[in-house]
XYZ file of C-alpha atoms in Angstrom:
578
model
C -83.481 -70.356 19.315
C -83.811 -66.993 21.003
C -80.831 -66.502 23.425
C -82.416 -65.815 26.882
C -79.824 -63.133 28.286
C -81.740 -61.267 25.427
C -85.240 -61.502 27.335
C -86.744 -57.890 28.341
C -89.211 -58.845 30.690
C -90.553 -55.869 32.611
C -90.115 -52.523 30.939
C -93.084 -50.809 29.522
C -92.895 -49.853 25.556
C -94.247 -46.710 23.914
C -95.264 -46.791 20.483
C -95.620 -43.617 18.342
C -94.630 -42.800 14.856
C -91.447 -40.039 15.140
C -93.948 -36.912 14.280
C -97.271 -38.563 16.880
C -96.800 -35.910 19.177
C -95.623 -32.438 17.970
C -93.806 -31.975 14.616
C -90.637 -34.791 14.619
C -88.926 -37.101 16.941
C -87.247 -34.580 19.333
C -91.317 -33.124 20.593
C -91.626 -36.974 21.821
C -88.583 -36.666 23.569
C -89.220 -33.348 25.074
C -92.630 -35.169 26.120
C -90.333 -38.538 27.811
C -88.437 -35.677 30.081
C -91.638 -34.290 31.459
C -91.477 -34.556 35.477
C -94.995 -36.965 34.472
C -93.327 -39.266 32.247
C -90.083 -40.051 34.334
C -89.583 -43.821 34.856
C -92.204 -44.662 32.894
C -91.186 -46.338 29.701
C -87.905 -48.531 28.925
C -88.746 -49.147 25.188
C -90.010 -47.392 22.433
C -91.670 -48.943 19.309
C -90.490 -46.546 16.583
C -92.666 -46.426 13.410
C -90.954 -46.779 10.443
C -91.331 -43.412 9.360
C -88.499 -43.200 10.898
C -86.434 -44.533 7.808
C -87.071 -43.463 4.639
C -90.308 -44.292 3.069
C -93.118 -43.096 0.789
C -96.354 -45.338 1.152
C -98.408 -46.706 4.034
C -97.019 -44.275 6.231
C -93.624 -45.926 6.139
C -94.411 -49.788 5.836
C -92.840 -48.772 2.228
C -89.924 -48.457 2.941
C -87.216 -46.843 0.582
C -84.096 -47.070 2.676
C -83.041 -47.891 6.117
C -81.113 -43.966 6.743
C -82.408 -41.943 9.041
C -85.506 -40.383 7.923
C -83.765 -36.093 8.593
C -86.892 -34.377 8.015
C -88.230 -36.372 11.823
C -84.849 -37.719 13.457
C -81.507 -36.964 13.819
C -78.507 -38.797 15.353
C -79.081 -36.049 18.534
C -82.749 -37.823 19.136
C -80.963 -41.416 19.149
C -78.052 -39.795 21.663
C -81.370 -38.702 23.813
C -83.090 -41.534 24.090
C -79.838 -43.454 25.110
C -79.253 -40.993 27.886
C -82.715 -41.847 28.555
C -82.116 -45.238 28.920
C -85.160 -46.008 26.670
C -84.233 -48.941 24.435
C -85.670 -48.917 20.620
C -87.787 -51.403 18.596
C -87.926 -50.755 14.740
C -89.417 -53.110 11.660
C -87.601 -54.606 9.409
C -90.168 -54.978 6.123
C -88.627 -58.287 4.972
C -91.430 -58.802 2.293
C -91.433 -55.884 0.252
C -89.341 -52.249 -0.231
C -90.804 -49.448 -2.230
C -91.051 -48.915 -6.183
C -88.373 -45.396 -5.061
C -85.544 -47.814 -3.166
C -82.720 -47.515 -5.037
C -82.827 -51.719 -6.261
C -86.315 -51.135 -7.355
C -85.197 -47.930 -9.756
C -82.325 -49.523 -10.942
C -84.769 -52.304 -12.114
C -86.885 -49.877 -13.938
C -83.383 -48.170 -15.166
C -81.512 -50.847 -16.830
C -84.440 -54.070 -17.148
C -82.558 -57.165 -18.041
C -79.504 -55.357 -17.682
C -80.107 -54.592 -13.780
C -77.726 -56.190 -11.069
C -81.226 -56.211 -9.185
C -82.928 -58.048 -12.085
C -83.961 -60.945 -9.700
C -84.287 -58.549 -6.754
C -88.105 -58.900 -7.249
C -90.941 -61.403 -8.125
C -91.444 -60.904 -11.584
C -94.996 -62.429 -11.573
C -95.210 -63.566 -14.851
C -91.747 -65.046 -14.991
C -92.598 -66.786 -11.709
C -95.873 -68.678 -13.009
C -94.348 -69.303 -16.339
C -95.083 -72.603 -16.592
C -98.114 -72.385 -14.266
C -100.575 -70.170 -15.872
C -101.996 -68.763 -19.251
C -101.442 -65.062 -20.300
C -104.419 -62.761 -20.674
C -105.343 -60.614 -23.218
C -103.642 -58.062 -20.854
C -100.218 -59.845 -21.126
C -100.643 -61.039 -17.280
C -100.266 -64.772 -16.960
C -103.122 -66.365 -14.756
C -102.454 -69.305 -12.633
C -103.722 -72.564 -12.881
C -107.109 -72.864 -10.617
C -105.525 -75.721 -8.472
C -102.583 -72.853 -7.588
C -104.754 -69.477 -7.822
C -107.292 -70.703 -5.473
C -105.143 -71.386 -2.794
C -103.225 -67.734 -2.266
C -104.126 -65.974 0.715
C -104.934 -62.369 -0.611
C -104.776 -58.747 1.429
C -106.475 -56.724 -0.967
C -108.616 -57.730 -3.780
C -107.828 -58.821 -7.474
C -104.662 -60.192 -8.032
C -101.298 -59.245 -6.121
C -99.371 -57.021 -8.771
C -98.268 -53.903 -9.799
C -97.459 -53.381 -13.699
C -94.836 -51.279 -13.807
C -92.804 -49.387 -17.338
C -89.555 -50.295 -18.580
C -87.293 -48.525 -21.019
C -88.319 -50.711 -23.696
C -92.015 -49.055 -23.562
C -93.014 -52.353 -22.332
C -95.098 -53.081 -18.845
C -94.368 -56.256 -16.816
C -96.274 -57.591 -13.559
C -94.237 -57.331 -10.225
C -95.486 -58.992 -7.258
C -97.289 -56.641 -4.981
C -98.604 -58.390 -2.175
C -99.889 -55.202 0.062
C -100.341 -51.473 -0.552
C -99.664 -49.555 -4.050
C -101.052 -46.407 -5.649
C -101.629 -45.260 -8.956
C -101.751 -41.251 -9.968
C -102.532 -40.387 -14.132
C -101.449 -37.004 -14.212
C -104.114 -34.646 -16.636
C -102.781 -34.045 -19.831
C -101.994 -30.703 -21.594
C -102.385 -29.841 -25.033
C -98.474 -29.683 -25.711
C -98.782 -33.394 -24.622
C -100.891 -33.852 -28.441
C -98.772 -32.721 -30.497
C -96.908 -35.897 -31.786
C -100.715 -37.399 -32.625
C -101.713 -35.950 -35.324
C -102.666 -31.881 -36.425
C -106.340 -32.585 -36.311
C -105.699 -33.864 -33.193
C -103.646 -31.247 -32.051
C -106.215 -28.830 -33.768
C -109.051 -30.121 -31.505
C -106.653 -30.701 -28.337
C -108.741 -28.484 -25.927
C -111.888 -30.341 -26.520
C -110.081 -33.853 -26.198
C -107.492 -32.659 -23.144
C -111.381 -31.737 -21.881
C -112.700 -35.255 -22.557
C -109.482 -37.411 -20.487
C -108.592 -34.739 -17.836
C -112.488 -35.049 -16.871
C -112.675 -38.856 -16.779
C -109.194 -38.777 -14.588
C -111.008 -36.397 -12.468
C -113.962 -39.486 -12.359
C -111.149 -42.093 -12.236
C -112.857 -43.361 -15.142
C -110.953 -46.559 -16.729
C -109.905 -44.804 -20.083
C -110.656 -47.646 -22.128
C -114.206 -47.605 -21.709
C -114.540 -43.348 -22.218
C -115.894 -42.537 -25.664
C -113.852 -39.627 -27.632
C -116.700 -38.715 -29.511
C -115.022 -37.709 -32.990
C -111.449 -38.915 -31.827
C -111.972 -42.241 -31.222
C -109.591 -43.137 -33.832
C -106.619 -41.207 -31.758
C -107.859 -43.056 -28.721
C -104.878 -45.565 -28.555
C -102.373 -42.913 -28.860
C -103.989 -40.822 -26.540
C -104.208 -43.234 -23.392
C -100.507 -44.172 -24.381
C -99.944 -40.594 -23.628
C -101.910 -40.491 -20.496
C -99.911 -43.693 -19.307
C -96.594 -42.611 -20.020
C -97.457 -39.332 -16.912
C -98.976 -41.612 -14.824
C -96.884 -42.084 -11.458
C -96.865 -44.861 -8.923
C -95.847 -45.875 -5.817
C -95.812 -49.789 -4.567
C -94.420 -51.814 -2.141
C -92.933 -54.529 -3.747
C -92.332 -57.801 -3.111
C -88.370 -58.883 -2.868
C -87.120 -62.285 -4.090
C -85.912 -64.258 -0.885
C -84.025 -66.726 -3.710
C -81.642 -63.829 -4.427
C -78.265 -63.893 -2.456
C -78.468 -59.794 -3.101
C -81.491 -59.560 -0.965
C -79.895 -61.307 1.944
C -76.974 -59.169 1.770
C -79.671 -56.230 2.032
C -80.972 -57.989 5.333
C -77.027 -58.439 6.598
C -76.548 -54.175 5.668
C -80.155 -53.632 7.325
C -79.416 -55.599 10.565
C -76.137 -53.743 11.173
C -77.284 -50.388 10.842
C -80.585 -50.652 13.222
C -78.134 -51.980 15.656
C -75.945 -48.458 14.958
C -79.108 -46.499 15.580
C -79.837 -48.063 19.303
C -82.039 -51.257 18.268
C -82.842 -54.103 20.824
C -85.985 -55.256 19.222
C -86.785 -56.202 15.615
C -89.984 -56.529 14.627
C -90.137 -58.526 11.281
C -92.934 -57.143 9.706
C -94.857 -59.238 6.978
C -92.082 -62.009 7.181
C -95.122 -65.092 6.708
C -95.407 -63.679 2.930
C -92.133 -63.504 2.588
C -91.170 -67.545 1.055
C -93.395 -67.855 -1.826
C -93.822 -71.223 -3.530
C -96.106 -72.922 -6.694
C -98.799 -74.868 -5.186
C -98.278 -73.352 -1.579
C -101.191 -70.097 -0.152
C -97.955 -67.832 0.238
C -98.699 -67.757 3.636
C -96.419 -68.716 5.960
C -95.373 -71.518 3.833
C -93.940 -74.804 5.513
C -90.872 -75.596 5.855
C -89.621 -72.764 3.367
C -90.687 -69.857 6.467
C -88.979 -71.480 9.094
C -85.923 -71.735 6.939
C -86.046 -68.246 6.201
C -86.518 -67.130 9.718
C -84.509 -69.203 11.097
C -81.124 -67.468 8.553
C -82.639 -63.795 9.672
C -82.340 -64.892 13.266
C -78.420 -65.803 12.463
C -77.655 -62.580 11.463
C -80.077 -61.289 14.180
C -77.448 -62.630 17.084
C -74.523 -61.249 15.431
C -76.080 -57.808 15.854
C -77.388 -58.804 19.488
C -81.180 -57.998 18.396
C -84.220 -59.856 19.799
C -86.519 -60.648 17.107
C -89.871 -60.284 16.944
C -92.371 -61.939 14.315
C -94.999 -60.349 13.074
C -98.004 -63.171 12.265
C -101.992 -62.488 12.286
C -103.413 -65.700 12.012
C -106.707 -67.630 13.399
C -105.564 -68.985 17.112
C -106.846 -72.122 15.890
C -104.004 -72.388 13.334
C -101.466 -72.798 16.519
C -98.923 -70.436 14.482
C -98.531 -68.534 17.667
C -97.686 -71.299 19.376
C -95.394 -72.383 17.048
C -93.312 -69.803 16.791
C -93.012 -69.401 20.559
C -91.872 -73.107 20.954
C -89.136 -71.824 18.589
C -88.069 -69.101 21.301
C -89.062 -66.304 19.396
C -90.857 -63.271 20.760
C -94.656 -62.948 19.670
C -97.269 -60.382 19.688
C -100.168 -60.908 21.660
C -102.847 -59.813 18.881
C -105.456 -61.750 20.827
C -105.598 -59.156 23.722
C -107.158 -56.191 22.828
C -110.291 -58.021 21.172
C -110.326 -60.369 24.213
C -110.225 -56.935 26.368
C -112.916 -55.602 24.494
C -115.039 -58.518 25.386
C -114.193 -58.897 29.096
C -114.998 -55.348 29.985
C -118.685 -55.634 27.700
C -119.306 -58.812 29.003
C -118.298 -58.452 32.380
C -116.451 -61.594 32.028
C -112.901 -62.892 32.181
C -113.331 -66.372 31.299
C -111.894 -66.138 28.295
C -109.142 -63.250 28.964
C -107.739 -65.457 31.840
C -107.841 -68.680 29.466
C -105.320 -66.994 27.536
C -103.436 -65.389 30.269
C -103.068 -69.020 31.816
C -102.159 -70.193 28.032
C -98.778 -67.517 27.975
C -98.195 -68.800 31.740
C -98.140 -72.422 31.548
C -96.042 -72.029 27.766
C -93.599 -70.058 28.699
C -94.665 -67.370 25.836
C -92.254 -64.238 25.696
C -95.006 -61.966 24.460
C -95.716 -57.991 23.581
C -99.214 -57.281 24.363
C -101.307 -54.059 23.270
C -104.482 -52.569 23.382
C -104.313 -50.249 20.313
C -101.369 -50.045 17.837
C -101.008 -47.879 14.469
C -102.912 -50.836 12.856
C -106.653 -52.324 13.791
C -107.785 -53.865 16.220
C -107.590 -57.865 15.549
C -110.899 -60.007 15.477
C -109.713 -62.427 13.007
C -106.898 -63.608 15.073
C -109.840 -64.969 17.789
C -111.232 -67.755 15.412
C -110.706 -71.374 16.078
C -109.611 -73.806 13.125
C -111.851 -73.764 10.323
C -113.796 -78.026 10.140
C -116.908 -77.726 7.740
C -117.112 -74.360 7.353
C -117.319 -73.471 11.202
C -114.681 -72.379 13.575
C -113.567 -74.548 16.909
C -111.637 -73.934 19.595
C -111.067 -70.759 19.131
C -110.555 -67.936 21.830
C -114.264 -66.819 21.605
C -117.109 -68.439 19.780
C -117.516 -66.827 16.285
C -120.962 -65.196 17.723
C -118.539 -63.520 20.118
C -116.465 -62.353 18.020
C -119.218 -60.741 16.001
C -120.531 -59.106 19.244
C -117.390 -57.239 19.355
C -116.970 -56.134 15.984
C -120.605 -55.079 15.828
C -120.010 -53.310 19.512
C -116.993 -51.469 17.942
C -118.494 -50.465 14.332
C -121.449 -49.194 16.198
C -119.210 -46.990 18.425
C -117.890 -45.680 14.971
C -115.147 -48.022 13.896
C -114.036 -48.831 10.261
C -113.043 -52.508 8.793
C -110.305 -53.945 7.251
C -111.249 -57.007 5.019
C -109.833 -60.024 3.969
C -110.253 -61.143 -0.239
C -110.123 -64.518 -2.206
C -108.520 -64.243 -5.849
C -111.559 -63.320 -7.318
C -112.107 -60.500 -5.174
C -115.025 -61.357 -2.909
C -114.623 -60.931 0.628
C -114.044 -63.370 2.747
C -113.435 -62.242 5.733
C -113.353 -59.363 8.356
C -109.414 -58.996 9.029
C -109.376 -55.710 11.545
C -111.716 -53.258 13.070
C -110.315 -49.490 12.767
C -110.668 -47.517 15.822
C -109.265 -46.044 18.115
C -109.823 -47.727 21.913
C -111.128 -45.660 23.907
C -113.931 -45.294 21.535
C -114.409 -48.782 21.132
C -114.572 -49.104 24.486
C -117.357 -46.357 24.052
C -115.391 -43.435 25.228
C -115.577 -44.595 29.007
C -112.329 -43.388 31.248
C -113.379 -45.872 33.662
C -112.978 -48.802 30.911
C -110.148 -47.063 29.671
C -108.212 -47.127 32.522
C -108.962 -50.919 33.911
C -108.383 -51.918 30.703
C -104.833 -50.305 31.047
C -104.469 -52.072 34.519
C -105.332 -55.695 33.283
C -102.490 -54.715 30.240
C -99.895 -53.915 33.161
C -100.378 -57.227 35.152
C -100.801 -59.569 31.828
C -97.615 -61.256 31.175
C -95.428 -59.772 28.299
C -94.049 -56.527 27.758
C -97.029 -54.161 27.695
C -96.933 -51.721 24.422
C -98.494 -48.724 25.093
C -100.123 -46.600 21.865
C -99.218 -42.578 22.244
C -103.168 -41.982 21.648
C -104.590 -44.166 23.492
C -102.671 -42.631 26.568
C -104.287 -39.863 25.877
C -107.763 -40.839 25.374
C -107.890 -40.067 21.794
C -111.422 -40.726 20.268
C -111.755 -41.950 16.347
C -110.630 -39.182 13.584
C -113.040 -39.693 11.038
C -112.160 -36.647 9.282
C -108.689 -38.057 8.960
C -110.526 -41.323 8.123
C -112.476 -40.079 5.374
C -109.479 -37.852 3.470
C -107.826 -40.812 3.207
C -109.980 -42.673 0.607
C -110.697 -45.956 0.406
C -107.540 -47.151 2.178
C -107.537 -44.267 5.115
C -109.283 -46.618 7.684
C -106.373 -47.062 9.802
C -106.057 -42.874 9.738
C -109.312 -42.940 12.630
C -106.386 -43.839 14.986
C -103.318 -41.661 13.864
C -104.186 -38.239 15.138
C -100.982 -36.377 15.651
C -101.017 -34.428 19.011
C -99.500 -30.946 19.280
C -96.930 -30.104 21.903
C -100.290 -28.032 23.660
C -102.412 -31.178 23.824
C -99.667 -33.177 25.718
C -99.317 -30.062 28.039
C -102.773 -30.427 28.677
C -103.214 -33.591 28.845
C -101.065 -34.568 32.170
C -103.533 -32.292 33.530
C -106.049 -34.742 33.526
C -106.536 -37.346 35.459
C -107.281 -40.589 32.902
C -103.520 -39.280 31.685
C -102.125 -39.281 35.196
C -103.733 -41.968 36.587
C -102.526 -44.439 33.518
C -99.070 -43.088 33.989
C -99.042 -43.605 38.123
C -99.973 -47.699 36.869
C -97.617 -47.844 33.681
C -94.718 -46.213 36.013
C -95.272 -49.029 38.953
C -95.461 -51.625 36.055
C -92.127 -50.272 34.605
C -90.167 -50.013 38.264
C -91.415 -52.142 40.144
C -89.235 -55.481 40.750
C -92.197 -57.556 41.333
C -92.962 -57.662 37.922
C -89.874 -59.620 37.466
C -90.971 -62.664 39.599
C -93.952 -64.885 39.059
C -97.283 -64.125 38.139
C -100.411 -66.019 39.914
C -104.085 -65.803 39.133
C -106.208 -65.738 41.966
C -109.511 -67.992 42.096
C -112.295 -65.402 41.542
C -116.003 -65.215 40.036
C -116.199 -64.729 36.308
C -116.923 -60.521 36.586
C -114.128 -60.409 39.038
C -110.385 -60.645 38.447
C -107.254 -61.339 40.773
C -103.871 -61.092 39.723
C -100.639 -61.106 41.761
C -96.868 -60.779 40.972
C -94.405 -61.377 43.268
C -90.603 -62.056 44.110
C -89.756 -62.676 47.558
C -89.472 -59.204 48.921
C -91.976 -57.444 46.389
C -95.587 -57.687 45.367
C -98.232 -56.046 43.332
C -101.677 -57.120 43.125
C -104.756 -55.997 40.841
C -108.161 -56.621 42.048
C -110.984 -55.829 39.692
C -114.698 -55.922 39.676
C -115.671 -56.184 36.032
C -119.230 -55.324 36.602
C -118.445 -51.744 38.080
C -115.403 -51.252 36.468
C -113.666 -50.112 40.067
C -110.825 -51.578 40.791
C -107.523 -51.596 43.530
C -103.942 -52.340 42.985
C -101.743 -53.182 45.996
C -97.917 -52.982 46.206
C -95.032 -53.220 47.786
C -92.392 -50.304 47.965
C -89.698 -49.745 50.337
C -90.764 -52.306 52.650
C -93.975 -50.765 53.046
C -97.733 -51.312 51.194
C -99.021 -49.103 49.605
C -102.756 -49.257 47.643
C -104.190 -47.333 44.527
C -108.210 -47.222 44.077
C -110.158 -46.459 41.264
């Protein structure tokens, strides 16, 4: 159980990657001393960028050192004098193919101290599968058929060893594959008519890399026999990167955790997000998906060495609210992120309606939740997360009714969003997992929305977790979008703002005016006593906290969007209108 001296209760959080705004970490901090931005943020959600990483812009993580190129120890030192408090990930499921277990692996093979570091996938379904004619062992149907899959095809990464040999490594989430063109030095251990001809064959494979053509099927013309030796060429230059899975069974990778743990705390950690942790205990027979009891075990030995180093920890879980996950990690007196709110805000400001919003709201009241909300974050926004239980096919009880839900993902795609999907083992979508956008365009680029939207966040229980763009009323990047390929949804949201764009933007008012409510949210002690919802109609909303000197009160009317907060400062009131 979560010790409560630990609780945070009423600071507001940024969340940025270290190079956001300007060029590294120390152009954010030069932002946080602005006159505008005093008092207004306690916490700040650092993206792992801010370690070491190569893939997934830093959800691959290579080491936990400072990352020098964006931080140094002098940012840390600032943001202590500050008295901003950090969050960082810890990426218990997977480290890159470049951390230094992973390339001793590849080094030494069977002869690597980190042989069992990683999920060898065909060693784990051994006995539970049949090989291919690709040398990658299938499982049985009864076992395939139940893994819950982020990307299609099946979860691995095949990866050279010094023997010449390629073995399957569990790969659960991102990896990327680069087959360098070949030259015609590269030819010259084929054969001399091979080497004679090597323009006119070089020509042939450098053009179907160019395609991303799968070799195998390309026809060399007059070189077909030299085809084998040529694509063993072509694969020997072919780099990777991969975020690989780590073997929770190895006493080596919870040493890793125990080093990890101590050195966040070094660098000015409070919060830990554990990022990916329900794929983390993997099991024959089980979805690999937060796996019962074998998760709770697990989580429950990171928490251990979580209160030696005094961190709060914070588990990171998308799953359908019917599923009660949420709920059962709460009960265990863990932190958990409110991934419901931003589609349920979506919905209350199109619909007019709170209904559902304040169902929830009532939901973290009566439980007792410790929660971090958000609007956007450097992922999606959730949809998924809104479902009910699955009976017969059809969702129940869920937040929203799956028409609902539709409504908003159609509402958001139409406004310009991408989607993030969800795959069974044979590749077919299942599901829609995220919507890409940034929120102000989803909300359809309305300040108005934007900013009532930002008022609900700051009187909805939790800490409130503020994105750097959507402070700044960044619309969808779909240049950024597009240049990143098939997997460069999530790059619609990650505009990096120059130094000149903040200095512009506390010029205006949807800046200042979220600031003036973020700031009361962050100072005010009122937000440290209880929180009431008022009796209203369904397009209005009234929300109070108080202790018993202080207030502050939101009063919205969903219809027009205006809205009114009243507070208490100094022993007198005070009112804000929009």
């Amino acid at each position: 159980m979560q010790e409560e001296k630990n609780i945070i209760s009423n600071g507001v959080m940024l969340n940025a990657y270290p190079d956001s705004i300007g060029q590294k970490l120390s152009d954010t901090i030069s932002m946080l001393k602005m006159p505008e931005f005093k008092n207004v943020f306690s916490l700040f959600y650092v993206l792992p960028t801010f370690f070491n990483s190569d893939l997934d812009r830093g959800f691959s993580v290579i080491d936990y050192n400072l990352n020098e190129e964006l931080v140094s120890k002098a940012d840390l030192k600032a943001l202590e004098n500050l008295n901003i408090e950090l969050k960082f990930d810890i990426v218990l499921n997977h480290l890159s193919v470049n951390s230094p277990q992973f390339k001793d692996l590849l080094k030494n093979g069977e002869n690597s101290k980190y042989k069992d570091f990683f999920i060898n996938w065909n060693t784990f379904w051994k006995e539970n599968g049949t090989k291919n004619k690709e040398g990658i062992v299938i499982p049985k149907e009864e076992f395939l058929s139940k893994l819950f899959m982020r990307k299609s095809g099946l979860p691995i990464l095949k990866v050279p060893f010094p023997d010449g040999t390629e073995k399957p490594y569990w790969n659960t989430f991102y990896q990327e594959i680069n087959y360098q063109k070949i030259n015609i030095e590269d030819l010259i251990e084929v054969s001399p008519r091979a080497f004679k001809n090597a323009e006119l064959i070089c020509e042939i494979i450098n053009s179907a890399i160019d395609k991303k053509l799968n070799l195998e099927s390309v026809d060399f013309v007059d070189y077909n026999e030299f085809k084998k030796e040529i694509i063993q060429i072509v694969e020997k230059k072919k780099t990777f990167l991969g975020q690989m899975d780590v073997n929770a069974k190895s006493e080596l990778v919870w040493d890793f955790y125990e080093e990890t743990l101590s050195k966040v705390k070094t660098f000015g950690c409070k919060i830990l997000r554990l990022d990916a942790f329900a794929y983390l205990h993997k099991e024959i027979g089980q979805t690999n998906f937060f796996n019962k009891p074998g998760t709770w075990t697990y989580l429950d030995r990171i928490n251990e060495i979580a209160k030696k180093n005094d961190l709060i920890l914070l588990p990171e879980i998308h799953a359908e609210y019917g599923l009660d996950l949420h709920d059962e990690v709460a009960k265990e007196g863990y932190q958990i992120y409110d991934f419901f709110l931003p589609g349920l805000m979506i919905h209350t400001l199109e619909t007019s309606n709170a209904k559902a919003l304040l169902t929830w709201a009532n939901e973290i009241i009566s439980k007792g939740y410790k929660t971090v909300n958000m609007l956007g974050c450097h992922d999606g926004i959730p949809v998924l997360d809104l479902k009910g239980k699955e009976v017969n096919g059809k969702y129940n009880n869920g937040l929203l009714k799956d028409a609902e839900i539709e409504s908003i993902m159609n509402t958001i795609l139409e406004r310009g969003g991408r989607v993030k999907n969800l795959y069974d083992p044979a590749g077919n979508k299942i599901s829609y997992y995220q919507v890409n956008a940034t929120f102000f365009s989803a909300l359809g680029e309305n300040e108005q929305k934007l900013l009532l939207a930002r008022a609900i966040q700051m009187f909805m229980p939790g800490i409130p977790q503020v994105w750097y763009l959507d402070l700044f009323a960044g619309k969808n990047n779909y240049a950024a979008a597009d240049k990143g390929g098939s997997g460069g949804h999530k790059e619609i949201n990650r505009t990096t703002l120059s130094n000149k764009d903040i200095e512009q933007g506390v010029k205006t008012d949807i800046v200042l005016n979220q600031l003036k409510i973020m700031r009361l949210r962050n100072t005010s002690k009122a937000f440290k006593g209880t929180i009431n919802i008022n009796e209203n109609s369904e397009n209005e909303l009234n929300i109070t906290w108080s202790t018993k000197k202080d207030f502050a009160q939101l009063k919205a009317n969903l219809k027009t969007y205006s809205f009114s907060i009243t507070y208490s400062e100094n022993n007198t009131t005070k009112t804000l209108s929009y």
